[in-house]
Tab-separated table of C-alpha atoms in Angstrom:
chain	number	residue	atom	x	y	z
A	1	UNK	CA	66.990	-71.226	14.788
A	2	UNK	CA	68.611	-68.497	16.967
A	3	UNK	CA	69.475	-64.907	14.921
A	4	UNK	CA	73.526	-64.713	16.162
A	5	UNK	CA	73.617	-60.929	15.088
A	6	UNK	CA	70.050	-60.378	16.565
A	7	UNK	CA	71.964	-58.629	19.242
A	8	UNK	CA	74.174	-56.460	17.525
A	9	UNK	CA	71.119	-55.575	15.475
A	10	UNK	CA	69.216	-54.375	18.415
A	11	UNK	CA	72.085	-52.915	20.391
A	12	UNK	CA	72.821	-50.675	16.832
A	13	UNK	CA	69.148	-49.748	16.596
A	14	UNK	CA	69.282	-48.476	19.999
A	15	UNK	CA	72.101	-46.597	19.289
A	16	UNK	CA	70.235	-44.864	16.007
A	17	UNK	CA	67.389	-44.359	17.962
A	18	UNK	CA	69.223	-42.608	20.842
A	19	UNK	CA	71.311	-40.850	18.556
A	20	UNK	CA	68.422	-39.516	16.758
A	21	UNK	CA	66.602	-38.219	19.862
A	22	UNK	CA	69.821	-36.810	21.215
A	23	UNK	CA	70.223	-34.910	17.220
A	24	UNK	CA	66.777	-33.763	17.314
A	25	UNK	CA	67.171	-32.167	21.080
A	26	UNK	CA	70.478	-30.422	20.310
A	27	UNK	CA	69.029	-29.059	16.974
A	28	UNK	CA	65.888	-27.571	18.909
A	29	UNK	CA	68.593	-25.768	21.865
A	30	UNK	CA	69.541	-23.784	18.980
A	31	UNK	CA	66.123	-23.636	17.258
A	32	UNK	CA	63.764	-23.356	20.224
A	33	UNK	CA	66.015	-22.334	23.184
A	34	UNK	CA	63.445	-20.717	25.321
A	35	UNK	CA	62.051	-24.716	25.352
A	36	UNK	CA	64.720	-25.262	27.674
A	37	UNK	CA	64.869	-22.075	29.570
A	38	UNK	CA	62.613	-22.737	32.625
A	39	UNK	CA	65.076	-26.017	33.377
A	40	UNK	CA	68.223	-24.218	33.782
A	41	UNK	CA	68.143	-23.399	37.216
A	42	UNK	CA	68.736	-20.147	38.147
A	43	UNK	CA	71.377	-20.612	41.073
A	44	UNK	CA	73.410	-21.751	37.695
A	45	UNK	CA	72.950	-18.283	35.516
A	46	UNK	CA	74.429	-15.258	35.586
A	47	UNK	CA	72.258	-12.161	35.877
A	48	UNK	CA	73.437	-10.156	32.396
A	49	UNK	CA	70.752	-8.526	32.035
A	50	UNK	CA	72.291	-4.126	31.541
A	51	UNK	CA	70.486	-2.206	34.014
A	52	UNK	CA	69.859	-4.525	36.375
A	53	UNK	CA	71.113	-4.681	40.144
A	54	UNK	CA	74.141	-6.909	41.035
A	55	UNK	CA	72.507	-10.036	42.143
A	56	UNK	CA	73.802	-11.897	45.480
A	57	UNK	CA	76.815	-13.729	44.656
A	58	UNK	CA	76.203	-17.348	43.612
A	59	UNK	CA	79.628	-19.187	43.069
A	60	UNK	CA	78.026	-21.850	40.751
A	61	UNK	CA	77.025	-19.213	37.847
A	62	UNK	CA	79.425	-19.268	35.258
A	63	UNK	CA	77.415	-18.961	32.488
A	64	UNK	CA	74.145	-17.040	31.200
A	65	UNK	CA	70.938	-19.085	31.069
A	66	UNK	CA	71.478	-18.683	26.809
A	67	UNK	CA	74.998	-20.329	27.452
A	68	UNK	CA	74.160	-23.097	29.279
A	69	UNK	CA	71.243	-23.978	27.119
A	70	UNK	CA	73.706	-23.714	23.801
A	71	UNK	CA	76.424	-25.586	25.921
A	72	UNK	CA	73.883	-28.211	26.536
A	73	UNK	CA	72.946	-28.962	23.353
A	74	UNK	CA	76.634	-28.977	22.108
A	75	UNK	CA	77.056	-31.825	24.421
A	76	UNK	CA	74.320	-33.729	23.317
A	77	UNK	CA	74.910	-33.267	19.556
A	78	UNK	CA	78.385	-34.730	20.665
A	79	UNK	CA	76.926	-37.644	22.593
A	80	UNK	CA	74.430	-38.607	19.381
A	81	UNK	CA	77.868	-38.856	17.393
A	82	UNK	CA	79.591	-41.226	20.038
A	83	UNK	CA	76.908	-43.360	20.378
A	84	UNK	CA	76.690	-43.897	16.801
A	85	UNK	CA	80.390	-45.346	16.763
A	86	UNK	CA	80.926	-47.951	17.951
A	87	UNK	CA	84.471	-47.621	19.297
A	88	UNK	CA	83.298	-44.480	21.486
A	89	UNK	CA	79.886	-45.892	22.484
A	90	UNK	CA	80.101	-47.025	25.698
A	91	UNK	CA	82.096	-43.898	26.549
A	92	UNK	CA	79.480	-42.014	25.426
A	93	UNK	CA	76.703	-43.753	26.360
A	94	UNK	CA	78.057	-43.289	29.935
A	95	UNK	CA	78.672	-39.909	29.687
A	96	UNK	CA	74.936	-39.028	28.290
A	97	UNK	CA	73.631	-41.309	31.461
A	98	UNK	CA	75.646	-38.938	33.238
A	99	UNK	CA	74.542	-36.033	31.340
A	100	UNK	CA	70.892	-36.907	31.970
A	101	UNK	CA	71.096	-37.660	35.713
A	102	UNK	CA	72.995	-34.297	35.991
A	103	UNK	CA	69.511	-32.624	33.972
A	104	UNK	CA	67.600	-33.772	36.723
A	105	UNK	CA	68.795	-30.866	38.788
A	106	UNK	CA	67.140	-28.693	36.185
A	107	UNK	CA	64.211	-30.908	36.139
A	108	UNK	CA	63.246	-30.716	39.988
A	109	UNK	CA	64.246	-26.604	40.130
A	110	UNK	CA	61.575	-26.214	36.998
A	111	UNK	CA	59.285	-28.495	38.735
A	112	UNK	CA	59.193	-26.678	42.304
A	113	UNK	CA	58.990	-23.356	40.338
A	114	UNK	CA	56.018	-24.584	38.517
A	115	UNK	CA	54.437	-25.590	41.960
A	116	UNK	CA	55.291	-22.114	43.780
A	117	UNK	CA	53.826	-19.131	43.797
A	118	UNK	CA	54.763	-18.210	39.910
A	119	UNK	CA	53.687	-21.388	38.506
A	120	UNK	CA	51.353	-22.032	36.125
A	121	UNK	CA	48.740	-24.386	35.455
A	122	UNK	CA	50.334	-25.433	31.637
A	123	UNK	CA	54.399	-25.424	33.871
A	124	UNK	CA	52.843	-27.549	36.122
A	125	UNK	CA	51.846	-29.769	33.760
A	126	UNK	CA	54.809	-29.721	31.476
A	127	UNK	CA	56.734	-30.151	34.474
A	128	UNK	CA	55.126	-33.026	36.310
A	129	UNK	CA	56.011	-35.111	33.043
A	130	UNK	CA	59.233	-33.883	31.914
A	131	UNK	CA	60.572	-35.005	34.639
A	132	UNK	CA	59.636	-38.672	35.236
A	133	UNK	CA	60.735	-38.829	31.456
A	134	UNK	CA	64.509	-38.666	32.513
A	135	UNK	CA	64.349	-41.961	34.394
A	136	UNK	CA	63.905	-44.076	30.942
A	137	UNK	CA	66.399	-42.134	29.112
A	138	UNK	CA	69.044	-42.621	32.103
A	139	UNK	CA	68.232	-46.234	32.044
A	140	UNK	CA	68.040	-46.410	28.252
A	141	UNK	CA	71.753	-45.069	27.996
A	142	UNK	CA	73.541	-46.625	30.699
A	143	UNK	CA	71.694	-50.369	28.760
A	144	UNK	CA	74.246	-48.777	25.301
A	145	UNK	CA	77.317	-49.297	27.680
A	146	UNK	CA	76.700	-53.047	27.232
A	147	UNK	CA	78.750	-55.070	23.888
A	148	UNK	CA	76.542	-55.804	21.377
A	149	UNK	CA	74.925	-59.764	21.807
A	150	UNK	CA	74.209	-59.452	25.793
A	151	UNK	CA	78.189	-60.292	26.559
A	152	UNK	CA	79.348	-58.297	29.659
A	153	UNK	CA	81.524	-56.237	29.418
């Protein structure tokens, strides 16, 4: 005998479990924000550092490395609250997709970093799996866009 609410109770499970993993990132931004330091790419950051040099202009840094890491975890303690409703899930299950594909930017800079001249053995290795990692949880959000039971939307 088929479960009819078998898919409503694995659609809001996914949803917990995102929502969870989405919490426990944007708590460690503000816990642990050096964690995420390396994969905010640099042609993004500022250079506020007193006593330094002016650094060549670079039209895409509006914000410090520390503000972009606090302004990423902002949005995803705001995507692991719209994924747990569901009237604003698919919303923000598309916008996290989005979020995450937009990360990978961050993810490739920190990987070709690790792999240069600077690197590190322990970046390299940090790197090489961070960011294959991204793929599931692109895939895994974009799958919370779909109504609850398999129905198309």
């Amino acid at each position: 005998m088929p479960f009819p609410r078998s898919g409503r109770a694995a659609q809001t499970l996914s949803a917990a479990a995102m929502s969870a993993l989405l919490l426990a990132s944007a708590m460690k931004h503000f816990r642990d924000p050096a964690f995420y330091r390396q994969v905010v790419p640099g042609y993004l950051c500022r250079d506020d550092e007193p006593g330094r040099d002016a650094a060549p202009a670079r039209p895409l840094a509006l914000l410090s490395r520390e503000e972009w890491i606090a302004l990423s975890g902002l949005l995803e303690l705001a995507a692991a609250v719209g994924i747990l409703v569901p009237g604003t899930r698919k919303v923000a299950a598309t916008g996290t997709a989005v979020m995450f594909t937009v990360f990978l930017a961050g993810h490739v800079d920190a990987l070709q970093r690790a792999y240069g001249p600077r690197g590190t053995q322990a970046q390299r290795k940090v790197h090489t799996v961070r960011l294959p990692l991204q793929a599931p949880l692109i895939a895994w959000a974009w799958s919370l866009r779909r109504p609850a039971g398999g129905a198309r939307p």
